[in-house]
mmCIF file of C-alpha atoms in Angstrom:
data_model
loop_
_atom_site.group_PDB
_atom_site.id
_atom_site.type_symbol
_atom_site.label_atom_id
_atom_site.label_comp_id
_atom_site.label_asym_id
_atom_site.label_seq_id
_atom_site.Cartn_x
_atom_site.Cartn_y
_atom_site.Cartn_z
ATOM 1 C CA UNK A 1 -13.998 63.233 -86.775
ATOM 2 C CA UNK A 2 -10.369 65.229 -86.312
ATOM 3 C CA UNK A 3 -9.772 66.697 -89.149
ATOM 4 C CA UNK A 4 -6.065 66.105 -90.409
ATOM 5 C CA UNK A 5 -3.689 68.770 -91.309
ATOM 6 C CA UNK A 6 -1.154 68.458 -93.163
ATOM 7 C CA UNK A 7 2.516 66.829 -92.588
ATOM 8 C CA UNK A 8 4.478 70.079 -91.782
ATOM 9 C CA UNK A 9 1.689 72.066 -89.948
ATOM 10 C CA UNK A 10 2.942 70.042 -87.171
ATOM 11 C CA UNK A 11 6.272 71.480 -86.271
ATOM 12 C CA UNK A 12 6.915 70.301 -82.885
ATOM 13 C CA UNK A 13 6.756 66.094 -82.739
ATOM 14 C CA UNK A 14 4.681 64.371 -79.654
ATOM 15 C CA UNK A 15 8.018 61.926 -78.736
ATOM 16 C CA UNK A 16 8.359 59.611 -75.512
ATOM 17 C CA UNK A 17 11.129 57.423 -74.903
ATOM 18 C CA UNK A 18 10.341 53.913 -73.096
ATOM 19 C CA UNK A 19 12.985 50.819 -71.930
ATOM 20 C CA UNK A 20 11.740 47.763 -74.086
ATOM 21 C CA UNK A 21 11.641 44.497 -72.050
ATOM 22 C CA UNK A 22 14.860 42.842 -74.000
ATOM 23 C CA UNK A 23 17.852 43.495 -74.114
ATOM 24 C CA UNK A 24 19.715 47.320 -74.275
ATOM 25 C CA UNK A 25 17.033 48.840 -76.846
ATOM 26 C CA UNK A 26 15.118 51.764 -75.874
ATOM 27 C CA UNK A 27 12.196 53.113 -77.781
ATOM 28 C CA UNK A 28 10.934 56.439 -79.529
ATOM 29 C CA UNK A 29 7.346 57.098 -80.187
ATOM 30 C CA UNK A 30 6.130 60.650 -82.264
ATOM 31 C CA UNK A 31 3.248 61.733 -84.077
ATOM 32 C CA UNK A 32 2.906 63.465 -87.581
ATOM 33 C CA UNK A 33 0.913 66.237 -89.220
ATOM 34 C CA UNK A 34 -1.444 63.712 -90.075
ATOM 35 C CA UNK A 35 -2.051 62.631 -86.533
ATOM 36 C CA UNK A 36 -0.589 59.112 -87.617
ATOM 37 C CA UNK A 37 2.045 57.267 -84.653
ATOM 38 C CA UNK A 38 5.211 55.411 -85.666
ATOM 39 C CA UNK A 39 7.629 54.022 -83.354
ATOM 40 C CA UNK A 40 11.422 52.560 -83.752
ATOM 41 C CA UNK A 41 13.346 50.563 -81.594
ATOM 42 C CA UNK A 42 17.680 51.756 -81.151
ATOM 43 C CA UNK A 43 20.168 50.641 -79.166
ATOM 44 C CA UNK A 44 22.073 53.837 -77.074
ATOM 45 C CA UNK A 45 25.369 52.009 -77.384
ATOM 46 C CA UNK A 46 25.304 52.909 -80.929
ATOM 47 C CA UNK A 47 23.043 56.000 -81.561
ATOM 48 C CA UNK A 48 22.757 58.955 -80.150
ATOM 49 C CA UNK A 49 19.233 59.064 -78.259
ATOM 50 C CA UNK A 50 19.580 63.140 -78.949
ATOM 51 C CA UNK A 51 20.808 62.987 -82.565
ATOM 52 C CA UNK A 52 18.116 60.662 -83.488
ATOM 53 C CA UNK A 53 15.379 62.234 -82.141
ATOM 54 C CA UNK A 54 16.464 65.106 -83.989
ATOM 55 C CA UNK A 55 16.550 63.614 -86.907
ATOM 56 C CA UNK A 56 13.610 62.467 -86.669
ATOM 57 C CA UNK A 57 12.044 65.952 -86.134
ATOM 58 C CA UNK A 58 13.525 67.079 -89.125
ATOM 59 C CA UNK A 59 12.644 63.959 -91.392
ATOM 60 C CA UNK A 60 8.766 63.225 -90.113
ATOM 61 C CA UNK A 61 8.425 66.794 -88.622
ATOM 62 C CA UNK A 62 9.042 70.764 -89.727
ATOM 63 C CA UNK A 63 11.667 69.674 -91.906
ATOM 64 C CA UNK A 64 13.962 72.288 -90.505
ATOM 65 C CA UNK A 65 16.997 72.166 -88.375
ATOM 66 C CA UNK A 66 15.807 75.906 -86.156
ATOM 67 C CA UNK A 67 13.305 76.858 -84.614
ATOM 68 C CA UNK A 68 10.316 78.824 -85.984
ATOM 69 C CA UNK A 69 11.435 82.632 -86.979
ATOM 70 C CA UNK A 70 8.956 85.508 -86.584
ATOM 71 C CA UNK A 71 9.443 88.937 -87.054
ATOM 72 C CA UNK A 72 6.043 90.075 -85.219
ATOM 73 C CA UNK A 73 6.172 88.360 -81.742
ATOM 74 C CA UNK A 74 9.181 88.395 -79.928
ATOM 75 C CA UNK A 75 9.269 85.920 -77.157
ATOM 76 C CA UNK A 76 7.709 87.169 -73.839
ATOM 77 C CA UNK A 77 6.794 90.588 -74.852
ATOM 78 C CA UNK A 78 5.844 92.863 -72.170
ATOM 79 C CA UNK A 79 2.448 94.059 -72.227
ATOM 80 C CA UNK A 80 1.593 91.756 -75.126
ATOM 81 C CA UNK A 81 2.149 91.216 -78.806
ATOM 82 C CA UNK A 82 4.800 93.655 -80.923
ATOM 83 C CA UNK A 83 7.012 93.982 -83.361
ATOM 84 C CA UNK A 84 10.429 92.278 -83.299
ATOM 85 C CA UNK A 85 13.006 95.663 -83.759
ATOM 86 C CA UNK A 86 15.519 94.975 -86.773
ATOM 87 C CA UNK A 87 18.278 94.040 -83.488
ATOM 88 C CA UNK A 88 16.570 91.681 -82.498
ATOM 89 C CA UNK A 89 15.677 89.943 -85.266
ATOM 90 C CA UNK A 90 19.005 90.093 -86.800
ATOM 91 C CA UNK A 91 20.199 88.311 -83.622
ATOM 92 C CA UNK A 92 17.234 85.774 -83.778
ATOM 93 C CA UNK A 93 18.329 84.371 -87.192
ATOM 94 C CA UNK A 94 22.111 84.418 -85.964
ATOM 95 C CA UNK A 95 20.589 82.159 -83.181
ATOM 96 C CA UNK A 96 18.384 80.450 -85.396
ATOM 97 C CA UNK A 97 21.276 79.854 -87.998
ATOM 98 C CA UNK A 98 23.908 78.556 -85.468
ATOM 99 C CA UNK A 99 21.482 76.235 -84.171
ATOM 100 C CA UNK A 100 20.824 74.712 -87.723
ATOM 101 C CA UNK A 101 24.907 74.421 -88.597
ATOM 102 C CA UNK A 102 25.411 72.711 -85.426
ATOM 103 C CA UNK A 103 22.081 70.211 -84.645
ATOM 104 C CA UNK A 104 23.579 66.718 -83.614
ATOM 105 C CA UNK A 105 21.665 64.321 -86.677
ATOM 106 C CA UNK A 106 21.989 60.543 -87.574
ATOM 107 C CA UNK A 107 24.567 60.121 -89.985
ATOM 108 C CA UNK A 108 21.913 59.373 -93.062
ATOM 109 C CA UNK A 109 23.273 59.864 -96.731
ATOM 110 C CA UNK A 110 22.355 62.985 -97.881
ATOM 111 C CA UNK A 111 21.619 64.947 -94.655
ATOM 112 C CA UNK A 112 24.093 67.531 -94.499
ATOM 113 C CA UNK A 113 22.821 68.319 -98.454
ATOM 114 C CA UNK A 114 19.500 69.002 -97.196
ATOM 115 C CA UNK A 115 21.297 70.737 -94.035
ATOM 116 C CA UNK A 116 22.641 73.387 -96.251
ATOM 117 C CA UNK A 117 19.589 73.751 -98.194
ATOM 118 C CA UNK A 118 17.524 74.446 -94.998
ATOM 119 C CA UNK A 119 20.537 76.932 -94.036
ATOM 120 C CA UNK A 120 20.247 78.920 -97.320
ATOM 121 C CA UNK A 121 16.118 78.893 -97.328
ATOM 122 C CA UNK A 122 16.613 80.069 -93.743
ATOM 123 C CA UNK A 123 18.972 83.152 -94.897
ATOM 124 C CA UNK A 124 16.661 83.942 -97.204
ATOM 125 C CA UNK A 125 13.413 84.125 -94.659
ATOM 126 C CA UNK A 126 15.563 86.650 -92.129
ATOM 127 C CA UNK A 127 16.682 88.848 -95.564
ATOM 128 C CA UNK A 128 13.216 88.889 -96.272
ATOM 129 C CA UNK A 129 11.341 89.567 -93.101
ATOM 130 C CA UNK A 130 14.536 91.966 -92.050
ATOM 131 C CA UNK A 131 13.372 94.155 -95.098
ATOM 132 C CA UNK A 132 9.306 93.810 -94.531
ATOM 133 C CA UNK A 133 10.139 94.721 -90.811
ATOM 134 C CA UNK A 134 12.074 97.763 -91.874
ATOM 135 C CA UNK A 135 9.856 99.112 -93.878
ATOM 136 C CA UNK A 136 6.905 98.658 -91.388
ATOM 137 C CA UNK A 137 8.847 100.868 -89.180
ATOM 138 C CA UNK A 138 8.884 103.175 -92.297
ATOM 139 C CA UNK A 139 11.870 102.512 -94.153
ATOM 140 C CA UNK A 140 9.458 101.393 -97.246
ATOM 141 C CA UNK A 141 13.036 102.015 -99.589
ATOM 142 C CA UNK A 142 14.588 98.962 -97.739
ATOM 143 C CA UNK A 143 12.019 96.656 -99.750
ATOM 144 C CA UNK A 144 13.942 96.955 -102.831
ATOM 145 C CA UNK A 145 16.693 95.611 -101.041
ATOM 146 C CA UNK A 146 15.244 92.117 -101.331
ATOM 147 C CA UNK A 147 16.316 91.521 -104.796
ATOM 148 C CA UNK A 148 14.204 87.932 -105.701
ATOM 149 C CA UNK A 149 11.081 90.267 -105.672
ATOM 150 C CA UNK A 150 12.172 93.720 -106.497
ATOM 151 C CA UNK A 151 11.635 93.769 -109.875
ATOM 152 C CA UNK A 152 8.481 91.571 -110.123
ATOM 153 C CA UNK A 153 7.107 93.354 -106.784
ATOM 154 C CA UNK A 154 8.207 97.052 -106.990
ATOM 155 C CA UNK A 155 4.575 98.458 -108.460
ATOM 156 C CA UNK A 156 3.533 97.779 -104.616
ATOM 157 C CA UNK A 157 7.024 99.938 -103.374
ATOM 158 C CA UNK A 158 6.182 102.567 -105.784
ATOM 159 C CA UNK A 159 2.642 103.183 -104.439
ATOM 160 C CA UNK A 160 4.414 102.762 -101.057
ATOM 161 C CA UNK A 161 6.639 105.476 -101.989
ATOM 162 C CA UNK A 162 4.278 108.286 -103.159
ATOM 163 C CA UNK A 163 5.596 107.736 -106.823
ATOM 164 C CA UNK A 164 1.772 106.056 -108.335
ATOM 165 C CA UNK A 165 -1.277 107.316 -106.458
ATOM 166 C CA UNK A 166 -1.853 105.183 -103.193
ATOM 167 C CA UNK A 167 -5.878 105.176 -103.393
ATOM 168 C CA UNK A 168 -6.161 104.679 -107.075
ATOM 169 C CA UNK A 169 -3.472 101.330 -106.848
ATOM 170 C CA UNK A 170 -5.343 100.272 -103.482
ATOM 171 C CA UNK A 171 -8.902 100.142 -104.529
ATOM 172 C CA UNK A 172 -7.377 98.168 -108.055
ATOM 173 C CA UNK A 173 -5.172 96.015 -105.641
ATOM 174 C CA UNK A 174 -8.758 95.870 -103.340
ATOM 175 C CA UNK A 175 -10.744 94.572 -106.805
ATOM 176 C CA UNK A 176 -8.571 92.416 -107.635
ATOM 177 C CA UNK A 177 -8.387 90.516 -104.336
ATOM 178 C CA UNK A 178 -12.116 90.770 -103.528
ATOM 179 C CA UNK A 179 -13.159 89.319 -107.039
ATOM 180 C CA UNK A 180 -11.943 85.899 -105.636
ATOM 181 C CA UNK A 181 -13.882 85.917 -103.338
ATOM 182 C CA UNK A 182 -18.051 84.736 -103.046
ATOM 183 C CA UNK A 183 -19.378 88.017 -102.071
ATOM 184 C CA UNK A 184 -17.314 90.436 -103.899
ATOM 185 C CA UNK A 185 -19.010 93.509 -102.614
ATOM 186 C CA UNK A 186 -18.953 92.642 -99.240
ATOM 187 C CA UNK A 187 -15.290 92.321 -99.591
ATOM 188 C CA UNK A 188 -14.853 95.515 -100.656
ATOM 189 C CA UNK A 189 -17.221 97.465 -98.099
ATOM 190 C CA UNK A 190 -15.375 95.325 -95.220
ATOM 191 C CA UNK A 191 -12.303 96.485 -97.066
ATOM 192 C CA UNK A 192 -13.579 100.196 -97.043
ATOM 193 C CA UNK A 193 -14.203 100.516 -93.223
ATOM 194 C CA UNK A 194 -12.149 102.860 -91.124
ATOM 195 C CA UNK A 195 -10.668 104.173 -94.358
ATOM 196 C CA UNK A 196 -12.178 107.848 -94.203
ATOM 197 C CA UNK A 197 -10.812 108.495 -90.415
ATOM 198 C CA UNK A 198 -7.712 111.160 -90.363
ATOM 199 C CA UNK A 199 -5.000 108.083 -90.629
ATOM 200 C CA UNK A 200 -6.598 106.416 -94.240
ATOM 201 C CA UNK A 201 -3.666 106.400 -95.856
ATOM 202 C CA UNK A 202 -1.792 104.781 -93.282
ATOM 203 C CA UNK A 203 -4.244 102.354 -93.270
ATOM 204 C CA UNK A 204 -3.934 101.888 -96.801
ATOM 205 C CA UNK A 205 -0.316 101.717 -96.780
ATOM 206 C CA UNK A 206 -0.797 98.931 -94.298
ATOM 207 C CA UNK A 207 -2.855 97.152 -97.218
ATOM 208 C CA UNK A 208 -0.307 97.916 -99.590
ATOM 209 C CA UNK A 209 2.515 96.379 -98.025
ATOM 210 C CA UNK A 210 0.763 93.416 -96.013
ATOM 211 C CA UNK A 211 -1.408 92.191 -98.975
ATOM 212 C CA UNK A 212 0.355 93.611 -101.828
ATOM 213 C CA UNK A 213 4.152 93.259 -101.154
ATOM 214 C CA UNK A 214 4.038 90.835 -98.794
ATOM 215 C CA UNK A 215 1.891 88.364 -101.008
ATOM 216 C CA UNK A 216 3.798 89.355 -104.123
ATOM 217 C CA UNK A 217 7.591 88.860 -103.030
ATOM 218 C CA UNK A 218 6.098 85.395 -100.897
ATOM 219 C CA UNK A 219 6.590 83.726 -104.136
ATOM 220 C CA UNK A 220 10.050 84.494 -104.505
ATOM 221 C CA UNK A 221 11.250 82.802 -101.186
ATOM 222 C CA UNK A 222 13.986 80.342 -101.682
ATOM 223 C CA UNK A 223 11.654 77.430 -99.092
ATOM 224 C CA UNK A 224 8.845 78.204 -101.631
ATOM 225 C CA UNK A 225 10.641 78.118 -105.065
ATOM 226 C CA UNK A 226 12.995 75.214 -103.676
ATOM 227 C CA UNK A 227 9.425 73.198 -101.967
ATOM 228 C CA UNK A 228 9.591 70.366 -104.573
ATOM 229 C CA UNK A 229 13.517 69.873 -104.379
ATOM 230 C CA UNK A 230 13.398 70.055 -100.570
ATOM 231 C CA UNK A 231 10.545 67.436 -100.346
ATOM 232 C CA UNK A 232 12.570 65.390 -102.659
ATOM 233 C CA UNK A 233 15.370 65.148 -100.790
ATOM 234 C CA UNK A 234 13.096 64.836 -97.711
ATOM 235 C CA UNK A 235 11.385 61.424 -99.190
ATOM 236 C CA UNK A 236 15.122 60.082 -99.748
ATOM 237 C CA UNK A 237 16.148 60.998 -96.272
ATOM 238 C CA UNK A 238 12.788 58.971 -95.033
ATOM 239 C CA UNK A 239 13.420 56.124 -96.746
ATOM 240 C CA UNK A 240 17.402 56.207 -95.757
ATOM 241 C CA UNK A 241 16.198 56.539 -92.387
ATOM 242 C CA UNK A 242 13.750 53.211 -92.818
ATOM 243 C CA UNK A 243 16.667 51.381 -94.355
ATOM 244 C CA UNK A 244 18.216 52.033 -91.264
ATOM 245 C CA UNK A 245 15.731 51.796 -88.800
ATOM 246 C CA UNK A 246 12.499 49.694 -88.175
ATOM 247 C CA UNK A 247 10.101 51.624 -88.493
ATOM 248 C CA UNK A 248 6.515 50.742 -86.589
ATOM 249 C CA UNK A 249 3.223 52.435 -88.230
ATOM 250 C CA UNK A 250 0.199 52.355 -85.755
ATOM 251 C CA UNK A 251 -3.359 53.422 -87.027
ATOM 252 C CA UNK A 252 -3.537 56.881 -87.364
ATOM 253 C CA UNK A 253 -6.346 58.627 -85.492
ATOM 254 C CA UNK A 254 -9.594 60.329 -87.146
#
């Protein structure tokens, strides 16, 4: 049996677009998260075939108005996976961000609202992976910059910093995580390995700043602190959209 994931670990929509037997209507078929097929019927003399697909991506989809924003893998790297440079990053969210402002939608009531709340939580994600990429190119000072988390977060800078001892915070940070986990000890030996060769610290650091920080100031992201709002105003835009539009459920696969 398929196991079903959830509604917005599908961020790309299976769509296909068919000429009904009556009259000017044409068709749109996609898929959710949960592997579950819906279908509505609109006539092209009216809507948009582009805005309403889009709409639909962004009501039954990712719930976002851009594309997905990484700042590990740029797009065709050469020679395989690395790190997006601060450049091009910076011009990836301008990208990202024009896109969103100007994505042709359906009219629905209240879609521009949650327009500008996808805009803001998407300033927020390039702030906050512009710092985290800085300071894994060793500007560790530029984490404080990302003010939702500094204050709650910057125990993990100051160990980052040489200002609290590295190893003693890393083996508490390393207890604390492995203690949730079945086999504690076996966490913390797997944890342990490679950490006496020349570059431990480094290694460490990595810890520090990937589990620590990173975990710690993911809390304080405006699409995680705003998730109940946004899916809110998501269920109103759904049901606008039905209002609108027949909607046809099919059974959803297992």
């Amino acid at each position: 049996m398929m196991k079903r994931c959830a509604r917005v670990c599908l961020a790309v929509l299976a769509m296909g677009v068919s000429n009904p037997v009556f009259g000017a209507q044409k068709s749109i078929q996609w898929v959710d998260g949960a592997f579950c097929e819906f279908e509505t019927r609109f006539d092209p003399a009216k809507d948009n075939e582009e805005s309403l697909r889009n709409t639909i991506n962004v009501i039954f989809g990712d719930d976002k108005f851009y594309s997905y924003i990484s700042s590990f893998t740029p797009p065709d790297a050469p020679g395989g996976v690395r790190r997006m440079t601060t450049d091009e990053l910076e011009r990836t969210c301008k990208l990202a961000k024009d896109r969103a402002a100007s994505l042709p939608v359906i009219a629905l009531p209240g879609i521009e609202l949650f327009r500008r709340l996808k805009i803001e939580e998407l300033e927020d994600g390039c702030w906050f992976y512009t710092v985290l990429n800085r300071a894994k190119a060793g500007e560790t000072a530029a984490l404080r910059e990302y003010a939702p988390s500094a204050a709650a977060c910057s125990a993990y800078i100051d160990a980052l910093e040489g200002k609290a001892d590295l190893r003693a915070f890393w083996r508490e940070m390393t207890d604390t995580k492995c203690r949730a986990f079945a086999d504690p000890e076996r966490c913390r030996i797997d944890a342990q390995k490679g950490h006496s060769d020349a570059d431990a610290d480094e290694q460490r650091k990595s810890d520090v700043l990937g589990f620590g920080w990173n975990n710690c100031s993911t809390g304080y992201l405006k699409k995680n602190v705003w998730a109940k709002k946004s899916e809110l105003m998501r269920k109103a835009l759904e049901a606008n959209f039905r209002r609108r539009f027949k909607v046809k459920a099919f059974p959803c696969a297992d």
